[in-house]
JSON list of C-alpha atoms in Angstrom, two decimals:
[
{"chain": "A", "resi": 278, "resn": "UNK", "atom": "CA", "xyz": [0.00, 0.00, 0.00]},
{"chain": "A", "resi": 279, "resn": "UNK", "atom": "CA", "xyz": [1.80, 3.27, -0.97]},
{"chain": "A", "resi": 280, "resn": "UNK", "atom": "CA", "xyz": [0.41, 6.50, 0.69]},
{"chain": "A", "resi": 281, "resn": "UNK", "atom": "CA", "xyz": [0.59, 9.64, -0.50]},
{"chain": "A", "resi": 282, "resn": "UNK", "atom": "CA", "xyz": [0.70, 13.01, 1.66]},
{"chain": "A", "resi": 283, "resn": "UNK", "atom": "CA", "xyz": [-0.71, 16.56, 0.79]},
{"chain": "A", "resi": 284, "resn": "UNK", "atom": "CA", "xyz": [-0.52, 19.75, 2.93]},
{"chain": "A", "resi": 285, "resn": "UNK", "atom": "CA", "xyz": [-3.48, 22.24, 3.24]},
{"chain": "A", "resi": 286, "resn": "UNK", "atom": "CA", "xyz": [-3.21, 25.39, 4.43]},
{"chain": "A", "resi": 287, "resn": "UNK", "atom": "CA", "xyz": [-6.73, 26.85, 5.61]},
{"chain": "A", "resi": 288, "resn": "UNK", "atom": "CA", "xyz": [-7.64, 30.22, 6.55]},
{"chain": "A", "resi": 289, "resn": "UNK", "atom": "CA", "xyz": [-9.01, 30.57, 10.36]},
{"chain": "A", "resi": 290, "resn": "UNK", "atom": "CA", "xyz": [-9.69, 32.86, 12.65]},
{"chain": "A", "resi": 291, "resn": "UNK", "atom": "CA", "xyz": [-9.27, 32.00, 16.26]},
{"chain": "A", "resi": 292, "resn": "UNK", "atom": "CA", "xyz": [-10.67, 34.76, 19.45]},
{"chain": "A", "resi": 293, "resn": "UNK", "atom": "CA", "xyz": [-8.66, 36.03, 22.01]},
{"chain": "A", "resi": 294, "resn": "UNK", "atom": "CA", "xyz": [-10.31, 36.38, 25.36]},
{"chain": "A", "resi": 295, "resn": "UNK", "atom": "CA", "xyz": [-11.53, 39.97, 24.39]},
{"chain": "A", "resi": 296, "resn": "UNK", "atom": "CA", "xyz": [-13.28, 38.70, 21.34]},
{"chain": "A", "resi": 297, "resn": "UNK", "atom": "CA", "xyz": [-10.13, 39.81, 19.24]},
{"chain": "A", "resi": 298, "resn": "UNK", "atom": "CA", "xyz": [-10.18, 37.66, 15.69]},
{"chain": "A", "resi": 299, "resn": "UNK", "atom": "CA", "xyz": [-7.05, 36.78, 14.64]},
{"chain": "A", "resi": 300, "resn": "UNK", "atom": "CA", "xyz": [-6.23, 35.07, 11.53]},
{"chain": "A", "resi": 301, "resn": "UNK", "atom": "CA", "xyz": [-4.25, 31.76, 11.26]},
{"chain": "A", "resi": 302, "resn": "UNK", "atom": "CA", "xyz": [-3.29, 29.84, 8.74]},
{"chain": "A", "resi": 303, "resn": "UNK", "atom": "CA", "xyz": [-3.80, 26.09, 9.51]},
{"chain": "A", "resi": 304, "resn": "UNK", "atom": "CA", "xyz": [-1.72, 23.29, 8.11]},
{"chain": "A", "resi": 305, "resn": "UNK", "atom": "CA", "xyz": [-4.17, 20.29, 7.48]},
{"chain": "A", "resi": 306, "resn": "UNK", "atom": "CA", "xyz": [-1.37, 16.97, 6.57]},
{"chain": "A", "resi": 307, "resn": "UNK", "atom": "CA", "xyz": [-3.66, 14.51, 4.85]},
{"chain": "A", "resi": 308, "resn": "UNK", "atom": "CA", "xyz": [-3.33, 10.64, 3.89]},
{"chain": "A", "resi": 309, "resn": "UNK", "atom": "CA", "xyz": [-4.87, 9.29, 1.15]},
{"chain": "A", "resi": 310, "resn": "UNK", "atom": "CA", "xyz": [-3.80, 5.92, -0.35]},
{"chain": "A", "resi": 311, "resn": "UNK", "atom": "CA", "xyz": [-3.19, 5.38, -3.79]},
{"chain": "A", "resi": 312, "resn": "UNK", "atom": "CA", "xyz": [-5.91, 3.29, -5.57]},
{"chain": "A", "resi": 313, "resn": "UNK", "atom": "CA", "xyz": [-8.06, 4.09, -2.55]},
{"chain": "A", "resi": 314, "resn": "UNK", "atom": "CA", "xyz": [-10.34, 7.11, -1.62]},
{"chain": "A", "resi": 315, "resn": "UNK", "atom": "CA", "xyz": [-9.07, 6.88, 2.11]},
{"chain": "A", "resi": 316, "resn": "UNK", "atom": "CA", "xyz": [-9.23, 10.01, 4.18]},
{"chain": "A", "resi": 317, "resn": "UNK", "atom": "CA", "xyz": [-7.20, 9.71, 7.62]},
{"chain": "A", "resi": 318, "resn": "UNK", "atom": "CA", "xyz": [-8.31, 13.26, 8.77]},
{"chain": "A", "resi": 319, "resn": "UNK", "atom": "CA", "xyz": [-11.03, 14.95, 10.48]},
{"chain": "A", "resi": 320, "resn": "UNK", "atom": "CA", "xyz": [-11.77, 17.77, 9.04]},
{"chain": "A", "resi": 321, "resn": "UNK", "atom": "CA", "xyz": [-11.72, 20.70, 10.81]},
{"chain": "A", "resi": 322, "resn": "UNK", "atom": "CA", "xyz": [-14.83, 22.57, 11.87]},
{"chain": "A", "resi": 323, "resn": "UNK", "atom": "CA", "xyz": [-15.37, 26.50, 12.76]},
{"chain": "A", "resi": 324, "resn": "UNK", "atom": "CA", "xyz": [-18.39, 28.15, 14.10]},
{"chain": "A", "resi": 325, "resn": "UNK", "atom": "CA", "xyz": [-18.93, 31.73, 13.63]},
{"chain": "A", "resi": 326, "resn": "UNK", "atom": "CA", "xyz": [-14.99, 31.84, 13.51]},
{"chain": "A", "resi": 327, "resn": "UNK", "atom": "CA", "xyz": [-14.32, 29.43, 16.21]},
{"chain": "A", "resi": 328, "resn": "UNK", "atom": "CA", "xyz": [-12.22, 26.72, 16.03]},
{"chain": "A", "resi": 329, "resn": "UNK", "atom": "CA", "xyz": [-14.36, 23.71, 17.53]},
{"chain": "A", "resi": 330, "resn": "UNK", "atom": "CA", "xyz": [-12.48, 20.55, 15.84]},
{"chain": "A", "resi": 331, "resn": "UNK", "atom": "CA", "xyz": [-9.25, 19.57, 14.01]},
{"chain": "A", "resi": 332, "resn": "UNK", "atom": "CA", "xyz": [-8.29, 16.42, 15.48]},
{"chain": "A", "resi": 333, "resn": "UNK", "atom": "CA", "xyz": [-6.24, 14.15, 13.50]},
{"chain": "A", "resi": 334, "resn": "UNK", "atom": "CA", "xyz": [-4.23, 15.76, 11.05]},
{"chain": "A", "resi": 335, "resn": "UNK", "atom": "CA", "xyz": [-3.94, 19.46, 11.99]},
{"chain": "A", "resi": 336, "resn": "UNK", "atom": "CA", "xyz": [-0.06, 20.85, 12.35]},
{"chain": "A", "resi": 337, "resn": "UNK", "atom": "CA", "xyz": [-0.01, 23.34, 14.91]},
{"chain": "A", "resi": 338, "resn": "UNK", "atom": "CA", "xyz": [3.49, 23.28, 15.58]},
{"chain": "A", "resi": 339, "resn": "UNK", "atom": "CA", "xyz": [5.31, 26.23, 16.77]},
{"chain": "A", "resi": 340, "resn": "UNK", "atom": "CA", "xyz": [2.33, 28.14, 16.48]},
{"chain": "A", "resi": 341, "resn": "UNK", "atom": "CA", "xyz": [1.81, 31.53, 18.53]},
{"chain": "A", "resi": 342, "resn": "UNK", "atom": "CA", "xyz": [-1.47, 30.66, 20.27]},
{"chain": "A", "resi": 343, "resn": "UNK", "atom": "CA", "xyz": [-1.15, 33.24, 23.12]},
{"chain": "A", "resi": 344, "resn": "UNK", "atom": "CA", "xyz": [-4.62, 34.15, 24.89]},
{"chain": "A", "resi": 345, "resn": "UNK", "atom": "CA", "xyz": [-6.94, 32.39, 22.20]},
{"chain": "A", "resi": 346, "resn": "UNK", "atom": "CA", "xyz": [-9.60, 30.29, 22.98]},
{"chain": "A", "resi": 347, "resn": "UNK", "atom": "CA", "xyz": [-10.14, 26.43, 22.67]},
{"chain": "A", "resi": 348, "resn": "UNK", "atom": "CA", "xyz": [-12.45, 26.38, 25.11]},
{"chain": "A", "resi": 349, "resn": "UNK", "atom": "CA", "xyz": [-14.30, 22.65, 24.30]},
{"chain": "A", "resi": 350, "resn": "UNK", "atom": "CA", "xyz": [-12.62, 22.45, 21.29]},
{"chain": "A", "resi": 351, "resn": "UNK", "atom": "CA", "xyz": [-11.64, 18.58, 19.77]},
{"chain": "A", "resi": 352, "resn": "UNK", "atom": "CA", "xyz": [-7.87, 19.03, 19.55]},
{"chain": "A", "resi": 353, "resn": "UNK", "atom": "CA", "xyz": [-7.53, 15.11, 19.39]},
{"chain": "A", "resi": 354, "resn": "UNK", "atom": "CA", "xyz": [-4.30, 13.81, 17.68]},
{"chain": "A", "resi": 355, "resn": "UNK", "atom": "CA", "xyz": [-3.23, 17.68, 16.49]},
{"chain": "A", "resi": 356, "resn": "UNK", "atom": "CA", "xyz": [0.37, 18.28, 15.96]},
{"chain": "A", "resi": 357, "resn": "UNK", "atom": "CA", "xyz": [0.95, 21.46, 18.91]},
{"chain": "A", "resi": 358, "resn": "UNK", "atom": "CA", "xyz": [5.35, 20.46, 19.77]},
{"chain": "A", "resi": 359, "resn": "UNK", "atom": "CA", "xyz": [7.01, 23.98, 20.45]},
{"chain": "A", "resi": 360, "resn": "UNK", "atom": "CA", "xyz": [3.86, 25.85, 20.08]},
{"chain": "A", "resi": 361, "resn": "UNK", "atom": "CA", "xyz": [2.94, 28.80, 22.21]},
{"chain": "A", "resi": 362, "resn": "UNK", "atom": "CA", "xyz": [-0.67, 28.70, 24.55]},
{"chain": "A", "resi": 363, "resn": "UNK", "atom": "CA", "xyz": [0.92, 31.00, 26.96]},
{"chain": "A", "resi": 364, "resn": "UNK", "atom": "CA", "xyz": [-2.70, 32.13, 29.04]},
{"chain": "A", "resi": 365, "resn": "UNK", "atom": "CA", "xyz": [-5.08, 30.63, 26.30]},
{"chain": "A", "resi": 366, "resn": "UNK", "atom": "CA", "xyz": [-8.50, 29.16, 27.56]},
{"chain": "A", "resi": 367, "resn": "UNK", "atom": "CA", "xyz": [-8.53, 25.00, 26.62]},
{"chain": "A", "resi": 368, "resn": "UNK", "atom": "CA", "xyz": [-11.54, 24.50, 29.43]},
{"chain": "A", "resi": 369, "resn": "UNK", "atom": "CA", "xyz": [-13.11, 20.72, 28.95]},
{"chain": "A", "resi": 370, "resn": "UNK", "atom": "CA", "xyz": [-10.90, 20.84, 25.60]},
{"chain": "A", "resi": 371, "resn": "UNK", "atom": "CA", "xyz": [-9.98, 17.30, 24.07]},
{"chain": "A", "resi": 372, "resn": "UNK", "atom": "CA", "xyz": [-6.26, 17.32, 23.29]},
{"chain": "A", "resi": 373, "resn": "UNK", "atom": "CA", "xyz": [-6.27, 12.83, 24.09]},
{"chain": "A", "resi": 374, "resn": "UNK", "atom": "CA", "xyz": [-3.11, 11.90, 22.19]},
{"chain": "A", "resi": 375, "resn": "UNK", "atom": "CA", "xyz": [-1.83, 14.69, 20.92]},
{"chain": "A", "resi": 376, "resn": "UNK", "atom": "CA", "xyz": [1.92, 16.03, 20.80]},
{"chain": "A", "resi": 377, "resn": "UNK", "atom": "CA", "xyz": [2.62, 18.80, 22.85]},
{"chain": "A", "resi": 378, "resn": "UNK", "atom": "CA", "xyz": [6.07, 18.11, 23.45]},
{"chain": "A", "resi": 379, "resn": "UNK", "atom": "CA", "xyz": [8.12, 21.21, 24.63]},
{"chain": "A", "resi": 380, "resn": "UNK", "atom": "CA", "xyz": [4.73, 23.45, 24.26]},
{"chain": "A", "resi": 381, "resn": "UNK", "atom": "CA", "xyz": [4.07, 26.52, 26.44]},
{"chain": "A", "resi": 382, "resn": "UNK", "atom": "CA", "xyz": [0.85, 26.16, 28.01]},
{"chain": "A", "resi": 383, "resn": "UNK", "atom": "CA", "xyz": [1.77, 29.22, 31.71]},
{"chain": "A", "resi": 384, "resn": "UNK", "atom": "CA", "xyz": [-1.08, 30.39, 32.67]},
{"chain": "A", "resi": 385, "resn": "UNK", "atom": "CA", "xyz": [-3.60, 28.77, 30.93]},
{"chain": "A", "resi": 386, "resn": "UNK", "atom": "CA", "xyz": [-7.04, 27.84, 31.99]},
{"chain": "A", "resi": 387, "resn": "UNK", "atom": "CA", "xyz": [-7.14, 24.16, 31.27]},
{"chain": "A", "resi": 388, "resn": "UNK", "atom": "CA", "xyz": [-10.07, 23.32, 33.79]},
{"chain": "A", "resi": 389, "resn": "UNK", "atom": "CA", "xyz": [-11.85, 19.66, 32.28]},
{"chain": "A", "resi": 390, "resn": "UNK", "atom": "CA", "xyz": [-8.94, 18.99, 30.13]},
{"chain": "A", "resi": 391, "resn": "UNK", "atom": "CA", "xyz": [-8.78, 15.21, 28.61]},
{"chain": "A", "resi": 392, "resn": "UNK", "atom": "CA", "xyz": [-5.04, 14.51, 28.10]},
{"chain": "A", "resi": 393, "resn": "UNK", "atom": "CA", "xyz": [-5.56, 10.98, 27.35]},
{"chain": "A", "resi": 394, "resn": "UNK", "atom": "CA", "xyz": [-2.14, 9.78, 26.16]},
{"chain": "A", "resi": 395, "resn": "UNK", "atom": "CA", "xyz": [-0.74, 12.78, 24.95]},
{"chain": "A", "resi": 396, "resn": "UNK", "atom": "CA", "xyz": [2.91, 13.58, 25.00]},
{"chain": "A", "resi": 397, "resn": "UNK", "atom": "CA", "xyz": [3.85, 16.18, 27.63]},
{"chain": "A", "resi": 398, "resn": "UNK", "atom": "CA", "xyz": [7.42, 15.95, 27.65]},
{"chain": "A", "resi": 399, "resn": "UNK", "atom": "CA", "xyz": [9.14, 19.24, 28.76]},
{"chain": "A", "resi": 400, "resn": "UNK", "atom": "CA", "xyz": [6.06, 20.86, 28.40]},
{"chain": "A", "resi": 401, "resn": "UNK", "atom": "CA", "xyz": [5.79, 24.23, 30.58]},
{"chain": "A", "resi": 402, "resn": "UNK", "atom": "CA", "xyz": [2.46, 24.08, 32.41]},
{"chain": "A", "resi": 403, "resn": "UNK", "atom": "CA", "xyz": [3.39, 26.67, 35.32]},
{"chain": "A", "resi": 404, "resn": "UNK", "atom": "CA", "xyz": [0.57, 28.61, 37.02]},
{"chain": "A", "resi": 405, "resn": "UNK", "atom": "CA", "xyz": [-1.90, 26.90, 35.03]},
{"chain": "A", "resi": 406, "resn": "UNK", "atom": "CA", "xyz": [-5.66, 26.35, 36.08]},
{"chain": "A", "resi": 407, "resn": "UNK", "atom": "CA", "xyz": [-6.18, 22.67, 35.59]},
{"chain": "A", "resi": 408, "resn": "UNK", "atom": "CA", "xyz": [-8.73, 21.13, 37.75]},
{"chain": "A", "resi": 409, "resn": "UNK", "atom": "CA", "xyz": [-10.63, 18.14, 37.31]},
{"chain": "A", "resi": 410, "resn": "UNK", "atom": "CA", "xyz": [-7.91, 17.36, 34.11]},
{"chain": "A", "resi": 411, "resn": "UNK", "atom": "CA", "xyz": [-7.40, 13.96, 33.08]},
{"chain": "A", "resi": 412, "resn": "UNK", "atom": "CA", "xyz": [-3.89, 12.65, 32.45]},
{"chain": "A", "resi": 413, "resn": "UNK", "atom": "CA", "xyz": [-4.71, 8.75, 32.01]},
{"chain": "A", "resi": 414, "resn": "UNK", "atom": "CA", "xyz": [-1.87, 6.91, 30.02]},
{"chain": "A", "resi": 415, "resn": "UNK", "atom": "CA", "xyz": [0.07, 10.49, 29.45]},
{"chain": "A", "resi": 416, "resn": "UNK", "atom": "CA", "xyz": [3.58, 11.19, 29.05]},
{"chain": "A", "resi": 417, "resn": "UNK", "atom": "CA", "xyz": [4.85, 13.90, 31.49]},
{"chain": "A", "resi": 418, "resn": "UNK", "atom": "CA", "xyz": [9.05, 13.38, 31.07]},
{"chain": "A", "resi": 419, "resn": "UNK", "atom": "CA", "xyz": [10.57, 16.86, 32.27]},
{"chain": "A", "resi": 420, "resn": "UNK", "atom": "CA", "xyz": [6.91, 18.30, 32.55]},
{"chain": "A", "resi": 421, "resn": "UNK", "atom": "CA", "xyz": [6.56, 21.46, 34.72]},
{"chain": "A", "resi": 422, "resn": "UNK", "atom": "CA", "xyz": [3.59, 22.30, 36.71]},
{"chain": "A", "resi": 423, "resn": "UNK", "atom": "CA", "xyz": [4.85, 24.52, 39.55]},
{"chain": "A", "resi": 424, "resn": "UNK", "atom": "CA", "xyz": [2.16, 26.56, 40.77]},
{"chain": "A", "resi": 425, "resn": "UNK", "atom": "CA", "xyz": [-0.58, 24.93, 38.93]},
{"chain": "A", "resi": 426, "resn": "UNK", "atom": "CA", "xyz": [-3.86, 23.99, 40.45]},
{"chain": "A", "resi": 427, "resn": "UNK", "atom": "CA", "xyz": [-4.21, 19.98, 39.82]},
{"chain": "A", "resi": 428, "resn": "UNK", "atom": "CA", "xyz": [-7.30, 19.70, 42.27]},
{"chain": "A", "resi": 429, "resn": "UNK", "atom": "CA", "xyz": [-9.23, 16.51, 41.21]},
{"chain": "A", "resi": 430, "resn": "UNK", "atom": "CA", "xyz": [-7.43, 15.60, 38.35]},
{"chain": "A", "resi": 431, "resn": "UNK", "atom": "CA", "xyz": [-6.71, 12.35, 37.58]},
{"chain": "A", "resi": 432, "resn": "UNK", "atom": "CA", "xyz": [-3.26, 11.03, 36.78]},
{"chain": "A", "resi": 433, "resn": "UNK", "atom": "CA", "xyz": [-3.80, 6.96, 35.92]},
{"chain": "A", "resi": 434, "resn": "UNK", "atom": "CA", "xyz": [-1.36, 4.45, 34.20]},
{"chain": "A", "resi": 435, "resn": "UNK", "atom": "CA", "xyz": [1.26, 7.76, 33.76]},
{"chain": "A", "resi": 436, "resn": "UNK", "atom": "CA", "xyz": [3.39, 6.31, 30.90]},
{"chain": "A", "resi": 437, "resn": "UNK", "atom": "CA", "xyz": [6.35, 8.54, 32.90]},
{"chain": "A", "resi": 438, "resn": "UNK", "atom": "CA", "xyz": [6.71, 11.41, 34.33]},
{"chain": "A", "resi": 439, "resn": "UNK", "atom": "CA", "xyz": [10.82, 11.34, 35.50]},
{"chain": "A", "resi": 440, "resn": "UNK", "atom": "CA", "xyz": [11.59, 14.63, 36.10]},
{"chain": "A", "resi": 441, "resn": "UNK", "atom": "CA", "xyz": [8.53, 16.38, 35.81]},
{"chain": "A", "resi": 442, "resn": "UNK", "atom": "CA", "xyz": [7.82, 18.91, 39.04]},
{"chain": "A", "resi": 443, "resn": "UNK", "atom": "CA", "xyz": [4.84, 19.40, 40.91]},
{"chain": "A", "resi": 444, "resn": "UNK", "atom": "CA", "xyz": [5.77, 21.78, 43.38]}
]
C-alpha cells in the first residue's frame, strides 16, 4: 500500500479572550492511499470563527497561540510540539493523544482537560488552572507544573513522568 501526503493550508480565525479575531493559517497533513479514496483526517470545523475541531491531522506546531480560545474544542491527535498557549483558555478541551512536546501552556485555563495519552514531555504548564484534568496513560518526562492547580485531576497508568515537578 503506498500512501501519498498533501498539505493544506486553511484560513481561520481564532478569538482572544476579548473577542479579538485573529487570523491563522492552519496546516491540514492529509493521507490518502493510492488506488483508494481513504481520508485519515477529520476535518476541521469553525463556528462563527471558532475553532471547535481539528483532530487528527492538523499541524499546529510552533504556532503563537497566546490568549486564544479552545475552550471545548476537539484538539484530538493535532500536531501542537514547540507551540505557544501561553494564558489561552482550553476548558473541557480534548487534546487525548496529541503532541505537545516542549509546548508553552503558563497560565492557561485548562479546567476539564482530557489529556488521554498525549505527549507532555518538557512541556511548561506553570501557574496553570487545571482542575478536574485527566492525564490517564500520558507522558509527562521533564513536565513542569509549579504553581498549577491539579485539584481533582486524575493522573492513571502515567506512561512517565521522571523529572517532571509538581511543586
Amino acid at each position: 500500500l503506498i500512501l501519498a501526503a498533501h498539505y493544506v493550508f486553511l484560513p481561520a480565525q481564532l478569538w482572544t479572550r476579548d473577542t479579538t479575531a485573529v487570523d491563522v493559517n492552519i496546516s491540514v497533513h492529509s493521507l490518502a492511499a493510492v488506488g483508494r479514496d481513504v481520508e485519515r483526517c477529520t476535518p476541521i470545523a469553525l463556528e462563527s470563527g471558532k475553532l471547535l475541531s481539528a483532530a487528527g491531522c492538523v499541524d499546529l506546531r510552533s504556532g503563537d497561540f497566546r490568549g486564544l480560545d479552545f475552550n471545548d474544542a476537539n484538539l484530538r491527535h493535532v500536531l501542537l510540539q514547540s507551540a505557544d498557549l501561553r494564558g489561552a483558555q482550553l476548558i473541557d478541551a480534548d487534546l487525548s493523544f496529541a503532541q505537545l512536546q516542549g509546548a508553552r501552556l503558563d497560565g492557561t485555563e485548562m479546567r476539564g482537560v482530557r489529556l488521554v495519552g498525549a505527549n507532555l514531555v518538557d512541556a511548561s504548564m506553570r501557574g496553570s488552572q487545571m482542575q478536574r484534568a485527566s492525564y490517564n496513560m500520558t507522558r509527562l518526562e521533564g513536565a513542569s507544573m509549579d504553581r498549577s492547580d491539579l485539584t481533582g485531576s486524575l493522573f492513571a497508568k502515567i506512561e512517565s513522568a521522571r523529572g517532571a515537578r509538581f511543586s
